[in-house]
Short mmCIF file of C-alpha atoms in Angstrom, two decimals:
data_model
loop_
_atom_site.label_atom_id
_atom_site.label_comp_id
_atom_site.label_asym_id
_atom_site.label_seq_id
_atom_site.Cartn_x
_atom_site.Cartn_y
_atom_site.Cartn_z
CA UNK A 854 8.87 8.09 -32.31
CA UNK A 855 10.20 11.32 -33.80
CA UNK A 856 12.84 9.36 -35.73
CA UNK A 857 10.18 7.02 -37.06
CA UNK A 858 8.00 9.93 -38.10
CA UNK A 859 10.81 11.57 -39.99
CA UNK A 860 11.67 8.37 -41.84
CA UNK A 861 8.01 7.85 -42.71
CA UNK A 862 7.55 11.37 -44.04
CA UNK A 863 10.72 11.06 -46.12
CA UNK A 864 9.44 7.75 -47.50
CA UNK A 865 6.09 9.33 -48.37
CA UNK A 866 7.86 12.25 -50.02
CA UNK A 867 9.81 9.82 -52.23
CA UNK A 868 6.59 7.97 -53.11
CA UNK A 869 5.00 11.22 -54.23
CA UNK A 870 8.08 12.22 -56.21
CA UNK A 871 7.80 8.88 -58.03
CA UNK A 872 4.09 9.48 -58.59
CA UNK A 873 4.23 13.07 -59.79
CA UNK A 874 7.80 13.43 -61.11
CA UNK A 875 7.04 11.84 -64.50
CA UNK A 876 4.08 14.18 -64.99
CA UNK A 877 6.28 17.19 -64.21
CA UNK A 878 8.96 15.93 -66.60
CA UNK A 879 6.49 15.40 -69.43
CA UNK A 880 5.19 18.94 -68.89
CA UNK A 881 8.67 20.47 -69.05
CA UNK A 882 9.67 18.55 -72.20
CA UNK A 883 6.60 19.85 -74.01
CA UNK A 884 8.35 23.20 -74.38
CA UNK A 885 11.34 21.69 -76.24
CA UNK A 886 12.08 23.74 -79.39
CA UNK A 887 13.88 20.88 -81.21
CA UNK A 888 12.29 17.91 -82.93
CA UNK A 889 13.35 15.28 -80.40
CA UNK A 890 11.98 14.97 -76.89
CA UNK A 891 14.68 15.90 -74.42
CA UNK A 892 15.02 16.53 -70.75
CA UNK A 893 15.97 19.15 -69.88
CA UNK A 894 14.71 20.92 -73.03
CA UNK A 895 17.18 23.06 -74.94
CA UNK A 896 15.09 26.16 -74.91
CA UNK A 897 11.53 27.32 -74.73
CA UNK A 898 9.02 27.06 -77.53
CA UNK A 899 5.31 26.65 -77.96
CA UNK A 900 5.61 25.24 -81.46
CA UNK A 901 4.50 21.72 -80.47
CA UNK A 902 1.37 23.17 -78.98
CA UNK A 903 0.74 24.80 -82.34
CA UNK A 904 1.42 21.46 -84.02
CA UNK A 905 -1.54 19.90 -82.19
CA UNK A 906 -3.86 22.25 -84.00
CA UNK A 907 -2.12 21.76 -87.32
CA UNK A 908 -2.31 17.96 -87.36
CA UNK A 909 -5.97 17.55 -88.24
CA UNK A 910 -6.12 13.99 -86.88
CA UNK A 911 -5.73 15.32 -83.33
CA UNK A 912 -8.55 17.82 -83.69
CA UNK A 913 -10.83 15.29 -85.40
CA UNK A 914 -10.27 12.57 -82.82
CA UNK A 915 -10.59 15.11 -80.01
CA UNK A 916 -14.02 16.00 -81.35
CA UNK A 917 -15.00 12.33 -81.67
CA UNK A 918 -13.85 11.69 -78.09
CA UNK A 919 -15.89 14.59 -76.76
CA UNK A 920 -19.02 13.64 -78.70
CA UNK A 921 -18.82 9.94 -77.77
CA UNK A 922 -18.22 10.74 -74.10
CA UNK A 923 -21.14 13.18 -73.98
CA UNK A 924 -23.61 11.04 -75.94
CA UNK A 925 -22.57 7.92 -74.03
CA UNK A 926 -22.96 9.85 -70.79
CA UNK A 927 -26.47 10.85 -71.75
CA UNK A 928 -27.36 7.24 -72.60
CA UNK A 929 -25.79 5.95 -69.40
CA UNK A 930 -27.79 8.53 -67.42
CA UNK A 931 -31.05 7.51 -69.09
CA UNK A 932 -30.37 3.88 -68.20
CA UNK A 933 -28.54 4.44 -64.93
CA UNK A 934 -30.57 7.04 -63.05
CA UNK A 935 -33.77 4.91 -62.94
CA UNK A 936 -31.71 1.85 -61.99
CA UNK A 937 -29.83 3.67 -59.23
CA UNK A 938 -33.14 5.04 -57.94
CA UNK A 939 -34.79 1.60 -57.89
CA UNK A 940 -31.78 0.00 -56.20
CA UNK A 941 -31.73 2.64 -53.46
CA UNK A 942 -35.44 3.19 -52.99
CA UNK A 943 -36.91 -0.31 -52.97
CA UNK A 944 -36.05 -3.35 -50.91
CA UNK A 945 -36.61 -6.59 -52.80
CA UNK A 946 -34.99 -9.98 -53.03
CA UNK A 947 -32.19 -10.26 -55.55
CA UNK A 948 -31.28 -6.62 -55.01
CA UNK A 949 -27.66 -7.39 -54.19
CA UNK A 950 -27.38 -9.58 -57.27
CA UNK A 951 -28.83 -6.86 -59.48
CA UNK A 952 -26.49 -4.35 -57.94
CA UNK A 953 -23.57 -6.64 -58.77
CA UNK A 954 -24.81 -7.07 -62.35
CA UNK A 955 -24.94 -3.30 -62.86
CA UNK A 956 -21.41 -2.89 -61.55
CA UNK A 957 -20.07 -5.91 -63.46
CA UNK A 958 -18.70 -4.05 -66.52
CA UNK A 959 -15.80 -2.93 -64.33
CA UNK A 960 -15.04 -6.56 -63.45
CA UNK A 961 -14.74 -7.78 -67.02
CA UNK A 962 -11.25 -6.95 -68.33
CA UNK A 963 -11.64 -3.92 -70.60
CA UNK A 964 -9.66 -5.46 -73.43
CA UNK A 965 -11.90 -8.56 -73.34
CA UNK A 966 -15.03 -6.42 -73.41
CA UNK A 967 -13.63 -4.42 -76.32
CA UNK A 968 -12.87 -7.53 -78.32
CA UNK A 969 -16.23 -9.23 -77.71
CA UNK A 970 -18.02 -6.01 -78.68
CA UNK A 971 -16.08 -5.86 -81.92
CA UNK A 972 -16.75 -9.50 -82.67
CA UNK A 973 -20.47 -9.41 -81.98
CA UNK A 974 -21.74 -5.81 -82.28
CA UNK A 975 -19.87 -4.97 -85.43
CA UNK A 976 -19.49 -8.29 -87.16
CA UNK A 977 -22.48 -10.36 -86.06
CA UNK A 978 -25.10 -7.67 -85.27
CA UNK A 979 -23.79 -5.59 -88.17
CA UNK A 980 -23.75 -2.27 -86.32
CA UNK A 981 -21.66 0.58 -87.75
CA UNK A 982 -18.36 1.20 -85.93
CA UNK A 983 -19.49 4.58 -84.61
CA UNK A 984 -22.51 2.97 -82.94
CA UNK A 985 -20.28 0.25 -81.52
CA UNK A 986 -17.97 2.88 -80.08
CA UNK A 987 -20.90 4.69 -78.50
CA UNK A 988 -22.43 1.53 -77.03
CA UNK A 989 -19.09 0.31 -75.69
CA UNK A 990 -18.50 3.62 -73.95
CA UNK A 991 -22.01 3.59 -72.52
CA UNK A 992 -21.41 0.11 -71.07
CA UNK A 993 -18.25 1.21 -69.26
CA UNK A 994 -19.80 4.47 -68.00
CA UNK A 995 -22.91 2.81 -66.58
CA UNK A 996 -21.29 1.39 -63.39
CA UNK A 997 -19.74 4.75 -62.52
CA UNK A 998 -23.02 6.59 -63.05
CA UNK A 999 -24.94 4.07 -60.96
CA UNK A 1000 -22.41 3.90 -58.14
CA UNK A 1001 -22.00 7.65 -57.71
CA UNK A 1002 -25.73 8.40 -57.98
CA UNK A 1003 -26.69 5.51 -55.69
CA UNK A 1004 -24.27 6.79 -53.08
CA UNK A 1005 -25.80 10.26 -53.18
CA UNK A 1006 -29.29 8.71 -52.95
CA UNK A 1007 -28.15 7.01 -49.74
CA UNK A 1008 -28.05 10.42 -48.13
CA UNK A 1009 -31.48 11.33 -49.40
CA UNK A 1010 -34.44 10.85 -47.07
CA UNK A 1011 -37.17 9.13 -49.09
CA UNK A 1012 -39.70 10.18 -46.41
CA UNK A 1013 -39.63 13.63 -48.02
CA UNK A 1014 -40.72 12.08 -51.28
CA UNK A 1015 -43.51 10.16 -49.56
CA UNK A 1016 -44.66 13.34 -47.84
CA UNK A 1017 -44.94 15.10 -51.19
CA UNK A 1018 -46.87 12.19 -52.64
CA UNK A 1019 -49.22 12.03 -49.69
CA UNK A 1020 -49.97 15.69 -50.37
CA UNK A 1021 -51.08 14.74 -53.85
CA UNK A 1022 -47.99 15.16 -56.03
CA UNK A 1023 -47.59 12.56 -58.75
CA UNK A 1024 -44.62 10.13 -58.86
CA UNK A 1025 -43.03 11.80 -61.85
CA UNK A 1026 -43.58 15.27 -60.39
CA UNK A 1027 -41.98 14.36 -57.06
CA UNK A 1028 -39.06 12.74 -58.82
CA UNK A 1029 -38.28 15.85 -60.83
CA UNK A 1030 -39.21 18.40 -58.15
CA UNK A 1031 -38.00 16.68 -54.99
CA UNK A 1032 -35.55 13.85 -55.68
CA UNK A 1033 -33.53 15.20 -58.60
CA UNK A 1034 -32.78 18.65 -57.12
CA UNK A 1035 -31.60 16.97 -53.92
CA UNK A 1036 -29.07 14.77 -55.66
CA UNK A 1037 -28.09 17.31 -58.30
CA UNK A 1038 -24.46 17.57 -57.21
CA UNK A 1039 -24.15 13.78 -57.13
CA UNK A 1040 -25.45 13.56 -60.69
CA UNK A 1041 -23.05 16.24 -61.90
CA UNK A 1042 -20.16 14.46 -60.20
CA UNK A 1043 -21.26 11.17 -61.78
CA UNK A 1044 -21.31 12.83 -65.19
CA UNK A 1045 -17.78 14.18 -64.76
CA UNK A 1046 -16.31 10.93 -63.44
CA UNK A 1047 -17.96 8.92 -66.21
CA UNK A 1048 -16.79 11.52 -68.74
CA UNK A 1049 -13.15 11.13 -67.66
CA UNK A 1050 -13.50 7.35 -67.68
CA UNK A 1051 -14.83 7.39 -71.22
CA UNK A 1052 -12.58 10.14 -72.53
CA UNK A 1053 -9.44 8.31 -71.35
CA UNK A 1054 -10.65 4.88 -72.46
CA UNK A 1055 -8.33 2.82 -74.63
CA UNK A 1056 -9.50 -0.77 -74.10
CA UNK A 1057 -12.82 -0.43 -75.90
CA UNK A 1058 -11.87 2.28 -78.39
CA UNK A 1059 -8.82 0.43 -79.69
CA UNK A 1060 -11.16 -2.13 -81.30
CA UNK A 1061 -13.66 0.41 -82.57
CA UNK A 1062 -11.63 2.36 -85.07
CA UNK A 1063 -12.32 2.50 -88.76
CA UNK A 1064 -11.89 4.83 -91.70
CA UNK A 1065 -12.10 8.32 -90.24
CA UNK A 1066 -13.20 7.07 -86.82
CA UNK A 1067 -10.83 7.08 -83.88
CA UNK A 1068 -10.61 8.64 -80.45
CA UNK A 1069 -7.91 10.93 -79.09
CA UNK A 1070 -6.16 8.34 -76.86
CA UNK A 1071 -5.98 5.91 -79.79
CA UNK A 1072 -4.65 8.64 -82.08
CA UNK A 1073 -2.03 9.43 -79.42
CA UNK A 1074 -1.03 5.75 -79.19
CA UNK A 1075 -0.64 5.51 -82.95
CA UNK A 1076 1.32 8.75 -83.11
CA UNK A 1077 3.73 7.69 -80.36
CA UNK A 1078 4.46 4.44 -82.19
CA UNK A 1079 5.54 6.42 -85.28
CA UNK A 1080 7.02 9.71 -84.06
CA UNK A 1081 8.87 10.72 -80.96
CA UNK A 1082 8.50 14.48 -81.07
CA UNK A 1083 7.12 16.69 -78.27
CA UNK A 1084 3.58 16.88 -79.72
CA UNK A 1085 2.28 14.16 -77.39
CA UNK A 1086 3.93 15.90 -74.44
CA UNK A 1087 2.06 19.08 -75.38
CA UNK A 1088 -1.26 17.24 -75.66
CA UNK A 1089 -0.53 15.57 -72.35
CA UNK A 1090 -0.18 18.95 -70.69
CA UNK A 1091 -3.50 20.12 -72.12
CA UNK A 1092 -5.19 16.90 -70.96
CA UNK A 1093 -3.71 17.25 -67.47
CA UNK A 1094 -4.99 20.81 -67.21
CA UNK A 1095 -8.44 19.55 -68.24
CA UNK A 1096 -8.23 16.72 -65.70
CA UNK A 1097 -7.19 19.07 -62.92
CA UNK A 1098 -10.09 21.41 -63.73
CA UNK A 1099 -12.65 18.58 -63.71
CA UNK A 1100 -11.14 17.20 -60.50
CA UNK A 1101 -11.55 20.58 -58.85
CA UNK A 1102 -15.23 20.64 -59.81
CA UNK A 1103 -15.76 17.06 -58.58
CA UNK A 1104 -14.21 18.03 -55.23
CA UNK A 1105 -16.56 21.02 -54.96
CA UNK A 1106 -19.57 18.85 -55.78
CA UNK A 1107 -19.04 15.92 -53.43
CA UNK A 1108 -15.57 15.97 -51.95
CA UNK A 1109 -13.16 13.11 -52.50
CA UNK A 1110 -15.01 10.65 -50.27
CA UNK A 1111 -16.19 8.68 -53.32
CA UNK A 1112 -12.64 7.76 -54.28
CA UNK A 1113 -11.68 6.25 -50.93
CA UNK A 1114 -14.77 3.99 -50.90
CA UNK A 1115 -14.46 0.51 -52.39
CA UNK B 1342 -40.09 -8.56 -56.86
CA UNK B 1343 -41.44 -5.05 -56.76
CA UNK B 1344 -43.02 -4.20 -60.11
CA UNK B 1345 -42.11 -0.52 -60.01
CA UNK B 1346 -38.49 -1.39 -59.34
CA UNK B 1347 -38.50 -3.86 -62.21
CA UNK B 1348 -39.69 -1.26 -64.73
CA UNK B 1349 -36.95 1.11 -63.64
CA UNK B 1350 -34.25 -1.54 -63.78
CA UNK B 1351 -35.34 -3.15 -67.02
CA UNK B 1352 -33.87 -0.72 -69.58
CA UNK B 1353 -30.42 -0.92 -68.01
CA UNK B 1354 -30.61 -4.69 -67.62
CA UNK B 1355 -31.67 -5.22 -71.23
CA UNK B 1356 -28.91 -2.93 -72.41
CA UNK B 1357 -26.26 -4.83 -70.44
CA UNK B 1358 -27.72 -8.16 -71.52
CA UNK B 1359 -27.60 -7.25 -75.21
CA UNK B 1360 -24.27 -5.45 -75.23
CA UNK B 1361 -22.27 -7.25 -72.58
CA UNK B 1362 -23.75 -10.55 -71.44
CA UNK B 1363 -24.69 -11.93 -74.87
CA UNK B 1364 -21.40 -10.98 -76.60
CA UNK B 1365 -19.36 -12.44 -73.75
CA UNK B 1366 -21.43 -15.63 -73.50
CA UNK B 1367 -21.20 -16.17 -77.25
CA UNK B 1368 -17.46 -15.57 -77.15
CA UNK B 1369 -17.04 -18.13 -74.37
CA UNK B 1370 -19.26 -20.63 -76.21
CA UNK B 1371 -17.36 -20.13 -79.47
CA UNK B 1372 -14.11 -21.32 -77.91
CA UNK B 1373 -15.52 -24.80 -77.32
CA UNK B 1374 -16.64 -25.35 -80.88
CA UNK B 1375 -14.46 -26.14 -83.86
CA UNK B 1376 -15.76 -27.31 -87.22
CA UNK B 1377 -19.19 -27.81 -85.68
CA UNK B 1378 -17.88 -30.14 -82.97
CA UNK B 1379 -17.52 -29.66 -79.23
CA UNK B 1380 -13.83 -29.65 -78.35
CA UNK B 1381 -11.21 -28.36 -75.94
CA UNK B 1382 -8.71 -28.17 -78.79
CA UNK B 1383 -8.60 -24.36 -78.69
CA UNK B 1384 -7.30 -24.43 -75.13
CA UNK B 1385 -5.04 -27.47 -75.48
CA UNK B 1386 -3.41 -25.90 -78.50
CA UNK B 1387 -2.59 -22.86 -76.40
CA UNK B 1388 -1.21 -24.57 -73.37
CA UNK B 1389 0.92 -26.89 -75.53
CA UNK B 1390 2.42 -23.81 -77.14
CA UNK B 1391 5.59 -22.68 -75.36
CA UNK B 1392 5.20 -19.15 -76.72
CA UNK B 1393 1.83 -18.62 -75.07
CA UNK B 1394 2.99 -20.14 -71.79
CA UNK B 1395 5.91 -17.75 -71.77
CA UNK B 1396 3.56 -14.79 -72.31
CA UNK B 1397 1.27 -16.00 -69.56
CA UNK B 1398 4.24 -16.40 -67.24
CA UNK B 1399 5.58 -12.91 -68.04
CA UNK B 1400 2.14 -11.47 -67.39
CA UNK B 1401 1.80 -13.21 -64.03
CA UNK B 1402 5.33 -12.28 -63.01
CA UNK B 1403 4.85 -8.62 -63.96
CA UNK B 1404 1.50 -8.52 -62.13
CA UNK B 1405 2.82 -10.16 -58.95
CA UNK B 1406 5.84 -7.84 -58.74
CA UNK B 1407 3.67 -4.80 -59.49
CA UNK B 1408 1.24 -5.77 -56.74
CA UNK B 1409 3.94 -6.40 -54.14
CA UNK B 1410 5.80 -3.17 -54.91
CA UNK B 1411 2.54 -1.20 -54.85
CA UNK B 1412 1.76 -2.65 -51.41
CA UNK B 1413 5.26 -1.86 -50.19
CA UNK B 1414 5.18 1.73 -51.46
CA UNK B 1415 1.51 2.38 -50.84
CA UNK B 1416 0.99 1.11 -47.30
CA UNK B 1417 3.45 3.38 -45.46
CA UNK B 1418 2.40 6.34 -47.61
CA UNK B 1419 -1.29 5.75 -46.88
CA UNK B 1420 -0.49 5.34 -43.18
CA UNK B 1421 1.39 8.62 -43.20
CA UNK B 1422 -1.46 10.41 -44.99
CA UNK B 1423 -4.07 8.99 -42.60
CA UNK B 1424 -2.13 10.38 -39.62
CA UNK B 1425 -1.38 13.78 -41.18
CA UNK B 1426 -3.13 17.03 -40.26
CA UNK B 1427 -6.41 17.75 -42.06
CA UNK B 1428 -4.84 20.27 -44.41
CA UNK B 1429 -1.90 18.08 -45.35
CA UNK B 1430 -4.22 15.11 -45.73
CA UNK B 1431 -6.47 16.84 -48.23
CA UNK B 1432 -3.48 18.03 -50.28
CA UNK B 1433 -1.91 14.57 -50.38
CA UNK B 1434 -5.26 12.96 -51.20
CA UNK B 1435 -5.72 15.37 -54.10
CA UNK B 1436 -2.18 14.62 -55.29
CA UNK B 1437 -3.03 10.89 -55.29
CA UNK B 1438 -6.33 11.31 -57.11
CA UNK B 1439 -4.89 13.52 -59.83
CA UNK B 1440 -2.71 10.81 -61.44
CA UNK B 1441 -5.56 8.33 -61.05
CA UNK B 1442 -7.78 10.50 -63.24
CA UNK B 1443 -5.02 11.31 -65.73
CA UNK B 1444 -5.02 9.36 -68.99
CA UNK B 1445 -3.00 6.11 -68.90
CA UNK B 1446 -1.60 7.09 -72.29
CA UNK B 1447 -0.13 10.25 -70.78
CA UNK B 1448 1.25 8.42 -67.77
CA UNK B 1449 2.85 5.61 -69.76
CA UNK B 1450 4.24 8.08 -72.27
CA UNK B 1451 5.97 10.00 -69.48
CA UNK B 1452 7.95 6.84 -68.70
CA UNK B 1453 9.06 6.56 -72.32
CA UNK B 1454 10.81 9.91 -71.84
CA UNK B 1455 12.45 8.70 -68.65
CA UNK B 1456 13.40 5.14 -69.56
CA UNK B 1457 14.31 5.47 -73.26
CA UNK B 1458 17.81 5.01 -74.73
CA UNK B 1459 18.27 8.79 -74.76
CA UNK B 1460 15.97 9.12 -71.78
CA UNK B 1461 16.50 10.85 -68.49
CA UNK B 1462 17.98 7.89 -66.61
CA UNK B 1463 20.32 6.79 -69.37
CA UNK B 1464 21.68 10.25 -70.16
CA UNK B 1465 22.22 10.85 -66.46
CA UNK B 1466 24.11 7.58 -65.98
CA UNK B 1467 26.21 8.15 -69.12
CA UNK B 1468 26.97 11.76 -68.13
CA UNK B 1469 28.29 10.86 -64.70
CA UNK B 1470 30.33 8.13 -66.35
CA UNK B 1471 28.74 5.20 -64.55
CA UNK B 1472 27.96 3.42 -67.80
CA UNK B 1473 29.33 3.76 -71.30
CA UNK B 1474 26.42 2.52 -73.36
CA UNK B 1475 22.80 3.31 -72.53
CA UNK B 1476 20.93 0.50 -70.78
CA UNK B 1477 18.00 -1.24 -72.41
CA UNK B 1478 15.25 -0.49 -69.93
CA UNK B 1479 12.43 0.62 -72.19
CA UNK B 1480 10.60 -2.21 -74.00
CA UNK B 1481 11.36 -4.77 -71.30
CA UNK B 1482 9.19 -6.37 -68.62
CA UNK B 1483 10.95 -4.08 -66.12
CA UNK B 1484 9.66 -1.02 -67.98
CA UNK B 1485 6.16 -2.50 -67.91
CA UNK B 1486 6.41 -3.07 -64.17
CA UNK B 1487 7.57 0.50 -63.54
CA UNK B 1488 4.73 1.85 -65.68
CA UNK B 1489 2.15 -0.37 -64.00
CA UNK B 1490 3.38 0.46 -60.49
CA UNK B 1491 3.03 4.11 -61.42
CA UNK B 1492 -0.43 3.44 -62.84
CA UNK B 1493 -1.82 1.57 -59.83
CA UNK B 1494 0.00 3.09 -56.86
CA UNK B 1495 -2.64 5.83 -56.40
CA UNK B 1496 -5.37 3.20 -56.44
CA UNK B 1497 -3.88 1.21 -53.57
CA UNK B 1498 -3.04 4.37 -51.58
CA UNK B 1499 -6.60 5.62 -51.86
CA UNK B 1500 -8.11 2.22 -51.03
CA UNK B 1501 -5.89 1.83 -47.96
CA UNK B 1502 -6.65 5.38 -46.91
CA UNK B 1503 -10.36 4.55 -46.90
CA UNK B 1504 -9.70 1.59 -44.59
CA UNK B 1505 -7.37 3.53 -42.30
CA UNK B 1506 -9.83 6.39 -41.96
CA UNK B 1507 -12.43 3.94 -40.66
CA UNK B 1508 -10.02 2.49 -38.13
CA UNK B 1509 -11.09 3.07 -34.55
CA UNK B 1510 -8.25 5.12 -33.08
CA UNK B 1511 -9.60 4.53 -29.58
CA UNK B 1512 -8.20 1.00 -29.89
CA UNK B 1513 -4.73 2.32 -30.60
CA UNK B 1514 -5.01 4.81 -27.74
CA UNK B 1515 -6.19 2.03 -25.40
CA UNK B 1516 -3.20 -0.13 -26.31
CA UNK B 1517 -0.85 2.82 -25.75
CA UNK B 1518 -2.36 3.59 -22.36
CA UNK B 1519 -1.88 -0.02 -21.34
CA UNK B 1520 1.82 0.37 -22.02
CA UNK B 1521 2.29 -0.74 -25.63
CA UNK B 1522 5.05 1.05 -27.52
CA UNK B 1523 3.94 2.91 -30.67
CA UNK B 1524 5.44 0.16 -32.78
CA UNK B 1525 3.79 -2.60 -30.75
CA UNK B 1526 0.43 -0.80 -31.02
CA UNK B 1527 0.90 -0.56 -34.76
CA UNK B 1528 1.90 -4.22 -35.07
CA UNK B 1529 -0.85 -5.58 -32.81
CA UNK B 1530 -3.75 -3.28 -33.73
CA UNK B 1531 -3.36 -1.03 -36.74
CA UNK B 1532 -1.72 -3.52 -39.06
CA UNK B 1533 -4.04 -6.53 -38.47
CA UNK B 1534 -7.10 -4.30 -38.83
CA UNK B 1535 -5.88 -2.84 -42.12
CA UNK B 1536 -4.70 -6.09 -43.71
CA UNK B 1537 -8.08 -6.77 -45.36
CA UNK B 1538 -7.77 -3.33 -47.00
CA UNK B 1539 -4.29 -4.24 -48.16
CA UNK B 1540 -5.69 -7.41 -49.74
CA UNK B 1541 -8.55 -5.56 -51.43
CA UNK B 1542 -6.09 -2.97 -52.74
CA UNK B 1543 -3.86 -5.83 -53.86
CA UNK B 1544 -6.72 -7.42 -55.82
CA UNK B 1545 -7.36 -4.15 -57.63
CA UNK B 1546 -3.70 -3.77 -58.54
CA UNK B 1547 -3.20 -7.41 -59.50
CA UNK B 1548 -6.28 -7.65 -61.69
CA UNK B 1549 -5.53 -4.22 -63.13
CA UNK B 1550 -1.97 -5.20 -64.08
CA UNK B 1551 -3.10 -8.55 -65.43
CA UNK B 1552 -5.53 -6.93 -67.83
CA UNK B 1553 -3.91 -3.54 -68.54
CA UNK B 1554 -3.40 -2.82 -72.22
CA UNK B 1555 -2.05 0.72 -72.68
CA UNK B 1556 1.01 0.50 -70.46
CA UNK B 1557 2.38 -2.82 -71.84
CA UNK B 1558 1.57 -1.67 -75.38
CA UNK B 1559 3.65 1.49 -74.95
CA UNK B 1560 6.42 0.33 -72.63
CA UNK B 1561 6.66 -3.34 -73.58
CA UNK B 1562 7.73 -2.98 -77.22
CA UNK B 1563 7.79 -6.46 -78.73
CA UNK B 1564 7.51 -7.99 -75.28
CA UNK B 1565 3.94 -9.33 -74.99
CA UNK B 1566 1.52 -9.81 -72.13
CA UNK B 1567 -1.85 -11.54 -72.46
CA UNK B 1568 -3.79 -8.33 -73.17
CA UNK B 1569 -1.46 -7.15 -75.93
CA UNK B 1570 -1.36 -10.73 -77.26
CA UNK B 1571 -5.16 -10.74 -77.39
CA UNK B 1572 -5.09 -7.49 -79.34
CA UNK B 1573 -2.42 -8.78 -81.70
CA UNK B 1574 -4.36 -11.96 -82.44
CA UNK B 1575 -7.61 -10.08 -82.99
CA UNK B 1576 -6.42 -7.10 -85.00
CA UNK B 1577 -3.08 -7.95 -86.60
CA UNK B 1578 -3.32 -11.70 -87.17
CA UNK B 1579 -7.10 -11.74 -87.52
CA UNK B 1580 -7.19 -15.01 -85.59
CA UNK B 1581 -10.45 -14.48 -83.71
CA UNK B 1582 -10.60 -18.01 -82.43
CA UNK B 1583 -7.24 -17.56 -80.68
CA UNK B 1584 -8.25 -14.11 -79.42
CA UNK B 1585 -11.45 -15.58 -77.96
CA UNK B 1586 -9.55 -18.30 -76.15
CA UNK B 1587 -7.21 -15.67 -74.64
CA UNK B 1588 -10.25 -13.59 -73.67
CA UNK B 1589 -11.80 -16.52 -71.82
CA UNK B 1590 -8.51 -17.35 -70.08
CA UNK B 1591 -8.33 -13.71 -68.93
CA UNK B 1592 -11.89 -13.78 -67.61
CA UNK B 1593 -11.29 -17.03 -65.75
CA UNK B 1594 -8.04 -15.82 -64.14
CA UNK B 1595 -9.70 -12.54 -63.14
CA UNK B 1596 -12.67 -14.23 -61.49
CA UNK B 1597 -10.56 -16.85 -59.75
CA UNK B 1598 -8.18 -14.22 -58.34
CA UNK B 1599 -10.98 -11.90 -57.23
CA UNK B 1600 -12.93 -14.79 -55.67
CA UNK B 1601 -9.98 -16.27 -53.79
CA UNK B 1602 -8.63 -12.99 -52.48
CA UNK B 1603 -12.07 -11.71 -51.51
CA UNK B 1604 -12.66 -14.89 -49.52
CA UNK B 1605 -9.29 -14.42 -47.85
CA UNK B 1606 -10.02 -10.78 -46.98
CA UNK B 1607 -13.44 -11.75 -45.60
CA UNK B 1608 -11.99 -14.48 -43.44
CA UNK B 1609 -9.55 -12.03 -41.89
CA UNK B 1610 -12.33 -9.57 -41.28
CA UNK B 1611 -15.70 -11.33 -40.90
CA UNK B 1612 -17.53 -8.04 -40.51
CA UNK B 1613 -16.40 -7.14 -44.01
#
C-alpha cells in the first residue's frame, strides 16, 4: 500500500509539473534582455514589459477586450438573470428543454459559431463589426451566467420570497430586496467567470476583426505569427497575474465547487 | 406553461434565436443549395477530395490520442487528489483550475518556447550530445497533441474529481472489511463507479480537441485540422460555401460523439 501511494504521488507530481512547468518557463523567459526568446534567459530585464505599453496595438486591443467583456457581461446579465430565476423558481413542462437551449452555446463549436455570426450578423444583417463582436461575446457568456446564477438560486429558499409577498411586498420589490442580496456572491462569481471566458475568447473574436477593431488574444496571435520576441511572454505574465487575482476572488465568493460540477 | 416564467425567459430566448439559432440554421440550409438547386454536391465534393479527408483524419487522430492521454494522466492524478488531506486537496484543486482559466493563447505559446527549433527540449538534447540537429517537433501533429493535452488535462482532472468526491467511501470500506485488498477494492468498486465520469471527461476532451482553434493554429504551422481549415476557407480563401460545409460537418460530428458517449455513460450508470 505504501509503495503504491508513493508511486501515485510521484505520478501526480509529474502530471502537475507538466501542467504548470510551461507557465513557469514562459514567466522566466519574459525577463530575457535579448531580442530572442530563450530559456534560461541571459540576464534580467524588464524592457519587454515596457514594450507592451509602447506598442499601441496591445493597449488598444486590451481596451477593446475589457470594454467588450464588460458590456457583453451586462447584456448577458440582463438576459440571463431573469432566465435563471424563471428556470429555478417555476416548475413547468419543457423546463429541461429550455435549460438545454440556454446552455447550448457551449455545445456548438466556438469556431463554427464565430463563422456563422460573421456570415449572417455582419454580411446578411449588415451589423457593424463592433456590434457583431459584442453580440458574439454575449452569446458565449450567457450559458456561464445562467449556470452559475441558477446554481446559487438552488440554495435559495423561495419560501422567504413568498413570505415577503404575503406581507404585501411587490414582486419587483422582493426580487431586489430579498432574492438579489441573497445570491449576490453567486452573481459576482458569474460575472467574473463570464468575464474570463469572454476576455480569453479567440473563436468568436477571430472572425470579428476589422480596421482598428481587434481583441487582445487576436492581437497576440497575430504578433506571435510575425515576431518571436519576449513581448508575448511579458503579456502572458500580466494575464496570469490577472487570472490568479480573479480566481482568488471567485474562490472567496463561492469556493471551487462550481468547477467540479458537470 | 407558466406565463410569468415565459416573460422572464423570452428576452434570452429571442436573443439566442436571432443570434445563434437563425445563423446556424441558415448556414446548414445554405450547404444544400447550389445555383438555386437542392444538392449534396457541397459534401460530395469534400469527401471526394483527398486533401480534406487527410485533414479530417489528422483531426480525429489528434483528438483520439489527446483524449486517451488525458484519461491516462488525469485519472490517477484525480484519484490521488480525491484521497489527499483537505489542505493538500484544495491546493491541488487550485493548481488545476488556474491553467483552466488561463488564456489558451498563453498556454499554447508556452509550448512554442519549449518545442521550437531553438526551444528548451532541442537545446537540451543538442547540449548533451544526444542529437546533432534539432528535431522538428513544433508545427507537427505531435506538437498539437502536446498542446491540446496540456489544454484539456485540467478539465478531465476536475471532472473526475467531482465524480470521485461523490463516491460513497463506505462501499470501499465495506469491501476492505470483507477482506478485499486495496487494489481489489479499487478494481471492483472505485473504478467501475467512476467510469461514467471518465467517459464524460473524455467527451469534453474529445469534443474540445476536435473543435479547438487556438492551439492548432499556433502549434500546427501549416499542418491543418478541421477548425483551422474552416478559418482558412472563410477568411483567407473567402470560400464561404466550403467553410459552411466544414462547419456543418463539425456540428454533426460533435453531436454524434456527445450523443453516443452520453448514452454509453448513462447505460453504465443508470442513475446518471
